[in-house]
Structure formats: structure tokens, C-alpha cells
CSV table of C-alpha atoms and ligand atoms in Angstrom, one decimal:
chain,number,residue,atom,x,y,z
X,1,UNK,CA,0.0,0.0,0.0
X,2,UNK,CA,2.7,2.3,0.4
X,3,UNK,CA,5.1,1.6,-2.7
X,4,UNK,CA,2.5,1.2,-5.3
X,5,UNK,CA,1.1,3.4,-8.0
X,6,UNK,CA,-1.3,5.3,-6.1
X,7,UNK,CA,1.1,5.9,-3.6
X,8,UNK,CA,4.7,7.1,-5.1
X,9,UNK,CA,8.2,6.1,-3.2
X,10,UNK,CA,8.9,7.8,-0.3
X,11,UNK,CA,11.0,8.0,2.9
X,12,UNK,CA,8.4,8.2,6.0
X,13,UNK,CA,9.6,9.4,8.7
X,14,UNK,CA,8.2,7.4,11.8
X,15,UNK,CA,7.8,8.0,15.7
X,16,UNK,CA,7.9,5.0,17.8
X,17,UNK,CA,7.1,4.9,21.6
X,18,UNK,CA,9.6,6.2,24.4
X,19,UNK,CA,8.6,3.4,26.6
X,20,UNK,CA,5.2,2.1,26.1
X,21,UNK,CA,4.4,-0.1,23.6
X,22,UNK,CA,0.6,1.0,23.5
X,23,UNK,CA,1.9,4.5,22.6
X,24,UNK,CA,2.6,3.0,19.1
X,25,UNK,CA,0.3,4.7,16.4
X,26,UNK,CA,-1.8,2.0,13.8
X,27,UNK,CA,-0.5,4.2,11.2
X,28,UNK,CA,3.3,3.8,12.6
X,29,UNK,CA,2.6,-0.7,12.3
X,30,UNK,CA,1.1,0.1,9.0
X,31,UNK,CA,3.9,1.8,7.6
X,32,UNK,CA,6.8,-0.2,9.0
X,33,UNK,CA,4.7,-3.2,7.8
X,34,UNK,CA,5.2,-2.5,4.0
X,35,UNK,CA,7.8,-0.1,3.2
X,36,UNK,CA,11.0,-1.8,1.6
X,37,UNK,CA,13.4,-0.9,4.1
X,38,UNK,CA,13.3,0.3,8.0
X,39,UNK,CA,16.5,2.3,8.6
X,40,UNK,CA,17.5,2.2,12.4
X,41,UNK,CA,19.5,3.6,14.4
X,42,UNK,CA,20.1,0.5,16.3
X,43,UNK,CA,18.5,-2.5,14.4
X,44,UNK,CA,19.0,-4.2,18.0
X,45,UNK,CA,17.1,-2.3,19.8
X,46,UNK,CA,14.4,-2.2,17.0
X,47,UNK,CA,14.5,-5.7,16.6
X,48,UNK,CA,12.3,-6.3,19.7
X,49,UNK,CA,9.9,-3.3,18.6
X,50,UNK,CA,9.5,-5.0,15.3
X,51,UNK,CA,8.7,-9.1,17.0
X,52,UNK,CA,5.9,-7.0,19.4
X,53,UNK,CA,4.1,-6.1,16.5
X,54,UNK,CA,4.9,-8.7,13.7
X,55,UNK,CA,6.9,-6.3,11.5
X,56,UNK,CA,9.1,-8.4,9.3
X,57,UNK,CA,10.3,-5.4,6.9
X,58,UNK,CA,14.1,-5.5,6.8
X,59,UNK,CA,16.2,-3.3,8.3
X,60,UNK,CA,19.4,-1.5,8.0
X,61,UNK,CA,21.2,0.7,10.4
X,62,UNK,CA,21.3,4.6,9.9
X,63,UNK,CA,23.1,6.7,12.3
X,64,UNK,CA,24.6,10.4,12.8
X,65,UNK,CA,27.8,9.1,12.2
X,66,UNK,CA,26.7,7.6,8.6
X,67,UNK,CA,28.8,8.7,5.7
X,68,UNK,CA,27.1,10.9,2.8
X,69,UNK,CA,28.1,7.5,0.6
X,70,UNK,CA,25.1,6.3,3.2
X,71,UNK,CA,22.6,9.0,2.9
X,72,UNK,CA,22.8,8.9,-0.6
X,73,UNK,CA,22.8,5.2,-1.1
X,74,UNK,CA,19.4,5.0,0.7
X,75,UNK,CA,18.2,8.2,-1.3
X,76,UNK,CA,18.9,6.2,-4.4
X,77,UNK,CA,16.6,3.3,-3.3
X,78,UNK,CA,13.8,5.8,-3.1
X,79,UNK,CA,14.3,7.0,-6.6
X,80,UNK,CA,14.1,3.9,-7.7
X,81,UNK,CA,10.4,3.4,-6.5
X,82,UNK,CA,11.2,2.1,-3.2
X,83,UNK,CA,9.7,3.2,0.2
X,84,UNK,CA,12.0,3.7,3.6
X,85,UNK,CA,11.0,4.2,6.7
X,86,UNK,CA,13.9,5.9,9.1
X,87,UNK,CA,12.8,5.2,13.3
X,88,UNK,CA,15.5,6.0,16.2
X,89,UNK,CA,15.6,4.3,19.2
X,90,UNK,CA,12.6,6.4,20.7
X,91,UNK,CA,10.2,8.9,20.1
X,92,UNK,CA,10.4,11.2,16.8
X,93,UNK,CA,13.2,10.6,15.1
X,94,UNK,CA,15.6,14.1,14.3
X,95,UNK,CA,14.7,15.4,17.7
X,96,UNK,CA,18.0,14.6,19.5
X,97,UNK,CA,18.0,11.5,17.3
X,98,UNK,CA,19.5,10.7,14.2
X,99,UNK,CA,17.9,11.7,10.5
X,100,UNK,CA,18.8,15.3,9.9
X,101,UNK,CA,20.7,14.9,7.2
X,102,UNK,CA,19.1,12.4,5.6
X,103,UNK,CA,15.9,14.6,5.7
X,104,UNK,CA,18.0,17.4,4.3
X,105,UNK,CA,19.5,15.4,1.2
X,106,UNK,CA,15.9,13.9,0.7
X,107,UNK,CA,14.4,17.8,0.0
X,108,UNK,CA,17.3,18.5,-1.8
X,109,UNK,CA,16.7,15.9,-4.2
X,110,UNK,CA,12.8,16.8,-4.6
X,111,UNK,CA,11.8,13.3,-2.8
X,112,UNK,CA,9.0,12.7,-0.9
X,113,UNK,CA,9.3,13.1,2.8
X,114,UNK,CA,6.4,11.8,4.7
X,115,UNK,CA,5.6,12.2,8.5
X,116,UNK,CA,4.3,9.6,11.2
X,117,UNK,CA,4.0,11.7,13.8
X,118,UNK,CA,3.7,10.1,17.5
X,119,UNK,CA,5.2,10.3,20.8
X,120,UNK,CA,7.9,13.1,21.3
X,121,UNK,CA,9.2,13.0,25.3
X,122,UNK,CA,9.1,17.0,25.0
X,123,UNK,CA,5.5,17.3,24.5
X,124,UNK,CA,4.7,14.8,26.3
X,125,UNK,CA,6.3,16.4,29.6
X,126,UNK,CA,4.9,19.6,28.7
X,127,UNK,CA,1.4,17.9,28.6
X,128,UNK,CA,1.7,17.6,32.1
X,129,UNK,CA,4.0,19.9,33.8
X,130,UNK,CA,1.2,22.9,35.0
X,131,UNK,CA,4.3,25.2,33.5
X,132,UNK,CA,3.2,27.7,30.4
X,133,UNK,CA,2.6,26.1,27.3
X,134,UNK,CA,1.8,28.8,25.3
X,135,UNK,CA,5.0,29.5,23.7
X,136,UNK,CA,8.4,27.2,24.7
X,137,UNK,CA,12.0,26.6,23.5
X,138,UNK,CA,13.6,23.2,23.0
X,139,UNK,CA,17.6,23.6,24.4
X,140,UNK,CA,17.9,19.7,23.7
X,141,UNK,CA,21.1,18.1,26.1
X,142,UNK,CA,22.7,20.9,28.4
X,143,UNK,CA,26.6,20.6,27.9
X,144,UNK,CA,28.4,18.0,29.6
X,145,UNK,CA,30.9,19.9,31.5
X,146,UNK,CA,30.3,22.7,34.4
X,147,UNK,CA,31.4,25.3,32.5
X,148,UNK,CA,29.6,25.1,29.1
X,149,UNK,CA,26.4,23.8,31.3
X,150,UNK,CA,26.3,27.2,33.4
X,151,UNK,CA,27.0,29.4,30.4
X,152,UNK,CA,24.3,27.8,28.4
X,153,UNK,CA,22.1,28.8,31.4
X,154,UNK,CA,23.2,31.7,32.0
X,155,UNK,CA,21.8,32.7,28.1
X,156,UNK,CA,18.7,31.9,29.0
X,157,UNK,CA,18.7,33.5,32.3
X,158,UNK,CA,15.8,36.3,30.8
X,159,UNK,CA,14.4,34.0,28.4
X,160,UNK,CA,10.4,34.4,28.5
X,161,UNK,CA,9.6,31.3,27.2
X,162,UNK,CA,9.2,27.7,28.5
X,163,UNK,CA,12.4,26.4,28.9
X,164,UNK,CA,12.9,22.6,27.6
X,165,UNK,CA,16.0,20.0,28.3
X,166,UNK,CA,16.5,16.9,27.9
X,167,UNK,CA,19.2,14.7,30.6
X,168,UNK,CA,20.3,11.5,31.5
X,169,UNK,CA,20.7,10.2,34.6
X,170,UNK,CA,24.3,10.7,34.4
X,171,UNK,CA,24.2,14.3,34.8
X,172,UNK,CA,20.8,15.3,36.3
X,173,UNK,CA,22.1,16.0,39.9
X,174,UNK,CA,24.9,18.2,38.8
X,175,UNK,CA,22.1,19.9,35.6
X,176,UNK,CA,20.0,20.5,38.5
X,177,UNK,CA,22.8,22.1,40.8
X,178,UNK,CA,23.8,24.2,37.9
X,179,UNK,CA,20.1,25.8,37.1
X,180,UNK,CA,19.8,26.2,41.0
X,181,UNK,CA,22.9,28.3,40.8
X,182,UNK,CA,21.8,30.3,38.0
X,183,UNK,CA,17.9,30.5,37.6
X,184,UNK,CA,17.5,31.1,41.9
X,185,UNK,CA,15.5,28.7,44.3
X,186,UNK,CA,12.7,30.2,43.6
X,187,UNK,CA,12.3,29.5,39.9
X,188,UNK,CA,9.4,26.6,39.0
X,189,UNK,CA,10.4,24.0,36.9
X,190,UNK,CA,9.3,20.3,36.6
X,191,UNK,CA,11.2,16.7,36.4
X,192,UNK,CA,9.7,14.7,34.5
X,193,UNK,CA,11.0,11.2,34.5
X,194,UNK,CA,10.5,7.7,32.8
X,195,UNK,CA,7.3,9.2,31.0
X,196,UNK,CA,5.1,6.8,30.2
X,197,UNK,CA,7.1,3.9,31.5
X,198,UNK,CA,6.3,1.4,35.0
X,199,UNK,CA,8.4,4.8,37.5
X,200,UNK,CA,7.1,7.3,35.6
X,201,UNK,CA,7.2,10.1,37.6
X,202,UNK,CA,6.5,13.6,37.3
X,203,UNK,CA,7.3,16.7,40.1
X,204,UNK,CA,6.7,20.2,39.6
X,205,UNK,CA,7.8,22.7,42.1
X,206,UNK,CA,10.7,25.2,42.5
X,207,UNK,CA,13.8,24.4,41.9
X,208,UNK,CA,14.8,24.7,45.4
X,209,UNK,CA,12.3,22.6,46.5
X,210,UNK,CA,13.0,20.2,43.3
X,211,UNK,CA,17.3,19.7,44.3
X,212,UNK,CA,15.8,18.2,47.7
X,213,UNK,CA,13.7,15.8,46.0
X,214,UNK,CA,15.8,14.2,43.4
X,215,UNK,CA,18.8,13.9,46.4
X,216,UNK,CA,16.6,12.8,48.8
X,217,UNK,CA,16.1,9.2,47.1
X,218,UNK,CA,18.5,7.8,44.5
X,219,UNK,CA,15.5,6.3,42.8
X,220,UNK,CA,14.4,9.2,41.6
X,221,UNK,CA,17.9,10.0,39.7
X,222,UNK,CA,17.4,6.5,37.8
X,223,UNK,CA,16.3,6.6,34.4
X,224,UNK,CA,15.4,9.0,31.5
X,225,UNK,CA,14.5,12.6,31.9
X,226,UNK,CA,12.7,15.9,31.1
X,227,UNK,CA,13.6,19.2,33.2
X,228,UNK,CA,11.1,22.6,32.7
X,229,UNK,CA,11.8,25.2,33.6
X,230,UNK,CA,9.8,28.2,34.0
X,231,UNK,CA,10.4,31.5,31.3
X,232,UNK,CA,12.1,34.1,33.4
X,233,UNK,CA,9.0,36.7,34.5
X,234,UNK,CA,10.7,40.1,33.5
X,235,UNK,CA,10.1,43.4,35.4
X,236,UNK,CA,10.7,46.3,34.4
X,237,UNK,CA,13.9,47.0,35.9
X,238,UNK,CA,15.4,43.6,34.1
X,239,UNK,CA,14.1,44.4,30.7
X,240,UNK,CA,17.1,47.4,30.9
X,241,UNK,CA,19.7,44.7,30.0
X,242,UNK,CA,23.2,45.1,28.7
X,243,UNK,CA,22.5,45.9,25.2
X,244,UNK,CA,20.0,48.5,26.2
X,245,UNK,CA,22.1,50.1,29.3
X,246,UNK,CA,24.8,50.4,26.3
X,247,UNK,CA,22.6,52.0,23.8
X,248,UNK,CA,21.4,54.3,26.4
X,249,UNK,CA,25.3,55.0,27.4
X,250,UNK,CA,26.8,56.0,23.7
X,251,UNK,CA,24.2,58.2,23.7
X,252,UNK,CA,24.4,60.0,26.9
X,253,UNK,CA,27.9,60.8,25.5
X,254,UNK,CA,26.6,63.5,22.8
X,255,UNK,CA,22.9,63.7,23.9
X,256,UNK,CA,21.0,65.3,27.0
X,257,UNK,CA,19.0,62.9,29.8
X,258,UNK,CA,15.8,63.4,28.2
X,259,UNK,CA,16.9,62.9,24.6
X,260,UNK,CA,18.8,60.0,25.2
X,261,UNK,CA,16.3,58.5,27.0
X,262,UNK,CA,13.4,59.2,24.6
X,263,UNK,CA,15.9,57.9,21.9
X,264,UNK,CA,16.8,54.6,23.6
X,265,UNK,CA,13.1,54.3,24.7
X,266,UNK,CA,12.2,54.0,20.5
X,267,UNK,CA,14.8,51.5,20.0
X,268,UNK,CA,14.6,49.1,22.5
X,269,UNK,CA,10.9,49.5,23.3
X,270,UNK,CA,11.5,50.2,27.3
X,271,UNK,CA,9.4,52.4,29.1
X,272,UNK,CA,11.1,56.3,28.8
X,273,UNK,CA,10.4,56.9,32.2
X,274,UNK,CA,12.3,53.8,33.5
X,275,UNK,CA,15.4,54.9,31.1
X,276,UNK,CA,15.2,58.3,31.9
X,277,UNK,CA,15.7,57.8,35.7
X,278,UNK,CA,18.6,55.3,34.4
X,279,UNK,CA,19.9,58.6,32.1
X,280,UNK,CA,19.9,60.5,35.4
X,281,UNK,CA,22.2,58.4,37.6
X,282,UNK,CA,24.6,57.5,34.6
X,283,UNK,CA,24.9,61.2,33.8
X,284,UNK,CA,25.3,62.0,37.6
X,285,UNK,CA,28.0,59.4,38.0
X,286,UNK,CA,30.3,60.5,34.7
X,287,UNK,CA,30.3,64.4,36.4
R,301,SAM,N1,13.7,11.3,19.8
R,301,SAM,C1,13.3,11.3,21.2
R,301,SAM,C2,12.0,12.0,21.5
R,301,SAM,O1,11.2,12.2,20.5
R,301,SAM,O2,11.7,12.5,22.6
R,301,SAM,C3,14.4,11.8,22.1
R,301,SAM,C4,15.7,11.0,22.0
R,301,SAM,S1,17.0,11.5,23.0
R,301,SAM,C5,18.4,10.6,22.4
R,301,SAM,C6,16.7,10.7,24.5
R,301,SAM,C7,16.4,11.6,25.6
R,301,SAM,O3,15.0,12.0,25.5
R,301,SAM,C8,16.5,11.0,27.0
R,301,SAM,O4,17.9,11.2,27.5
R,301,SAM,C9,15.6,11.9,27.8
R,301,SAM,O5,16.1,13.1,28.1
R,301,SAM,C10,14.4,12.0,26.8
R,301,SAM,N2,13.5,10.9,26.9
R,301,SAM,C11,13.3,9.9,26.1
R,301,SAM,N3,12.3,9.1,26.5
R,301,SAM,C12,12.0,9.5,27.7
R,301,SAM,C13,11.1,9.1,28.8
R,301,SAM,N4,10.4,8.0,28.6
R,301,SAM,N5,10.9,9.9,29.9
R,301,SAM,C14,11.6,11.0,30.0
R,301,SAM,N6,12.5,11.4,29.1
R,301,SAM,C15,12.7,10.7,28.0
């Protein structure tokens, strides 16, 4: 049904569940079931995926780490008329999974890209987490070393947004130490853990209160994770940030308080009052 003549080759793009089986879509079985070729990123780990629901299709592995000679080997099979289906080892592939590339060549070349949507573990934390929903940002793995991990939050530190990450149980004590440090105590977030899975578990509170859960019980530091964290609220006084305090600075050099001010105030958007009391102490300092 899916390499025929009323349906033309194509590479379908597949979600799979991130830990329960009954997450699998009908769609998902049907597909897998009579495209030419599953690519995987680990045929192993698929291999069990594929006996649960009597998938027989062959499969070949595709990783990050496959050569272009890859990507465009199983491009080539599509041309030819034949249908792929690309799965990772969870949840959609492409998000922190393999596939990019693959997808990229694929649109290059005019071919037909197809999604099976399913399970993703972000949305599916988000579902739950009582934290904004609205509008969010995906920030994928934080950095594995101190450094890079605290600078990376430290960008975000006046994000507005929903904040999104992915971590393994490796480094979620330490990820949770670091976003502590830098968000405050105070800042909700949520951990959500083994979604859908026998210890799923999910705990929304501050972050404070959160680094005294997780420690508490090394049970809850097992297994796969989602951390949320809360868009920074901005007041007033923290929309003046560095870039705005600069503008506002060069121009204090040739212009009064009140025109500086007013100035800044159309370029950044800040309230004029807010800048002009900032114009007033900067100017006051420099004489
Ligand atoms: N492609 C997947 C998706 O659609 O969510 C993500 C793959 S990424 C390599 C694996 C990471 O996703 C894990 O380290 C964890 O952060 C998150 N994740 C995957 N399954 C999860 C689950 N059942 N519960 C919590 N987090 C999960």
C-alpha cells in the first residue's frame, strides 16, 4: 500500500514509543509493515519493537555518524520506487535523534518526505507539567561539563519562554545544581521522569524545592529525563539589559537625559520613564 502506484516512493519518517508499547500509532505498524526498508538507528534495539508487532520489513542501520556515501545510497533506493521508513531508538526521530541529514538530502533531491507523527518526550512532559505552554523553546542536552552547562544557562537566564531540556541520569544532579545556581531557588520548573514507563514520575515545584527531592532518594535519579523550567518573569527593571544600558550610554555621551532616554526608549521598546531615571544616575555618576 505504500510503494505502489497510487502511492509514489517515499521516505516516512516514523515516531515510535519512548517506553510504552501501547503509545505506538496504527499508522506507525502500517507503515513499518510494507515499506521496503526500515533504517534504524540501532537494528537491536528495534529488533524487539518490530517481533511485538509482527513487522518483518528488513532493516538497516542509519546513524549520525553515517557517511554521505550512506545518505545517498538510501536516497537512491527511493528514486528507484522504493519506500524507507527511518525510526530512532525512541520517540520522533531528528529530535536529539538521528535523521537530519538524511531529511535534508531527501528535500534537496525533490523526494518525498512523509511524516508519522507520535510520541515526542518534550511534548509529552509539557502535557503535564502545569508550567506555560503557550509558547516554549527546545535547548535539547545541556553541555556535559560545568562550564559550558552554566553558560548555556546563564543565556537563557531572561528567556520568557518555557524552557525545555533533555538529561540523562548521568548528569541530572549536577544539571539541576547548575540551574539552581543560576535560575535562583525560587524558579518553578518540573522533572519529568521515565514518561510513560512502569516509574514514571513527574514533580513540579521550585527548583529549590525540586534539588531536595531528586537527592533525597536515588530512585528518583534512575532513568530517562525531562527538566522545565519556567520563562524568566521580566520586570521592568530587568528588561534594561546590557545591550539597552549600552545604547542608552553612547548616547548620553553626545545627547542630554531626556533625549537620550526618549531615543533609547524607541529603540529598545522600554518604558522612557524607567530609562530616563537610568539617564539621570549615569549622567550624575560620569560628572
Ligand atoms: N527522539 C526522542 C523524542 O522524541 O523524545 C528523544 C531521543 S534523545 C536521544 C533521548 C532523551 O529523551 C533522553 O535522554 C531523555 O532526556 C528524553 N526521553 C526519552 N524518553 C523519555 C522518557 N520515557 N521519559 C523521560 N525522558 C525521555
Amino acid at each position: 500500500m505504500v510503494s505502489n502506484e497510487r502511492e509514489p516512493s517515499a521516505l516516512y519518517i516514523v515516531a515510535t514509543p519512548i517506553g510504552n508499547l501501547g503509545d505506538m500509532t496504527a499508522r506507525a505498524v502500517e507503515v513499518l509493515r510494507s515499506v521496503d526498508l526500515i533504517a534504524a538507528e540501532d537494528t537491536r534495539h528495534s529488533a524487539r519493537l518490530m517481533q511485538h508487532f509482527g513487522i518483518s520489513t528488513r532493516m538497516t542501520s542509519y546513524h549520525d555518524f553515517s557517511d554521505d556515501v550512506r545518505v545517498e545510497s538510501l536516497l537512491a533506493q527511493v528514486h528507484e520506487g522504493q519506500s524507507i521508513a527511518l525510526i530512532s531508538d525512541a520517540g520522533t526521530p531528528l529530535i536529539s535523534d538521528p535523521g537530519y541529514r538524511l531529511v535534508q538530502r531527501a528535500k534537496e533531491q525533490a523526494l518525498r518526505v512523509v511524516p508519522i507523527p507520535g510520541v515526542c518526550a518534550i511534548t509529552t512532559a509539557l502535557s503535564v507539567a502545569g508550567l506555560p505552554s503557550d509558547r516554549f523553546i527546545f535547548e535539547g542536552f545541556p553541555a556535559a561539563k560545568r562550564t559550558g552547562r552554566q553558560k548555556h544557562f546563564q543565556s537563557l537566564l531572561q528567556e520568557p519562554r518555557t524552557i525545555i531540556f533533555y538529561e540523562s541520569p548521568h548528569r541530572i544532579l549536577d544539571s539541576i545544581d547548575d540551574m539552581l545556581e543560576v535560575f535562583g531557588a525560587q524558579r518553578e520548573a518540573a522533572i519529568c521522569r521515565e514518561l510513560t514507563k512502569t516509574f514514571e514520575s513527574i514533580h513540579s515545584a521550585k527548583l529549590g524545592e525540586l534539588q531536595t527531592w531528586i537527592r533525597e532518594d536515588p530512585n528518583r535519579q534512575r532513568g530517562e529525563f525531562v527538566v522545565i523550567v519556567r520563562g524568566a518573569v521580566l520586570q521592568q527593571e530587568e528588561t534594561l539589559n546590557a545591550e539597552v544600558l549600552r545604547t542608552l550610554e553612547i548616547l548620553l555621551e553626545s545627547l542630554s537625559v531626556k533625549q537620550a532616554a526618549a531615543l533609547t526608549a524607541k529603540i529598545s521598546g522600554v518604558k522612557k520613564n524607567l530609562l530616563y531615571e537610568r539617564a539621570l544616575e549615569i549622567s550624575k555618576a560620569r560628572s
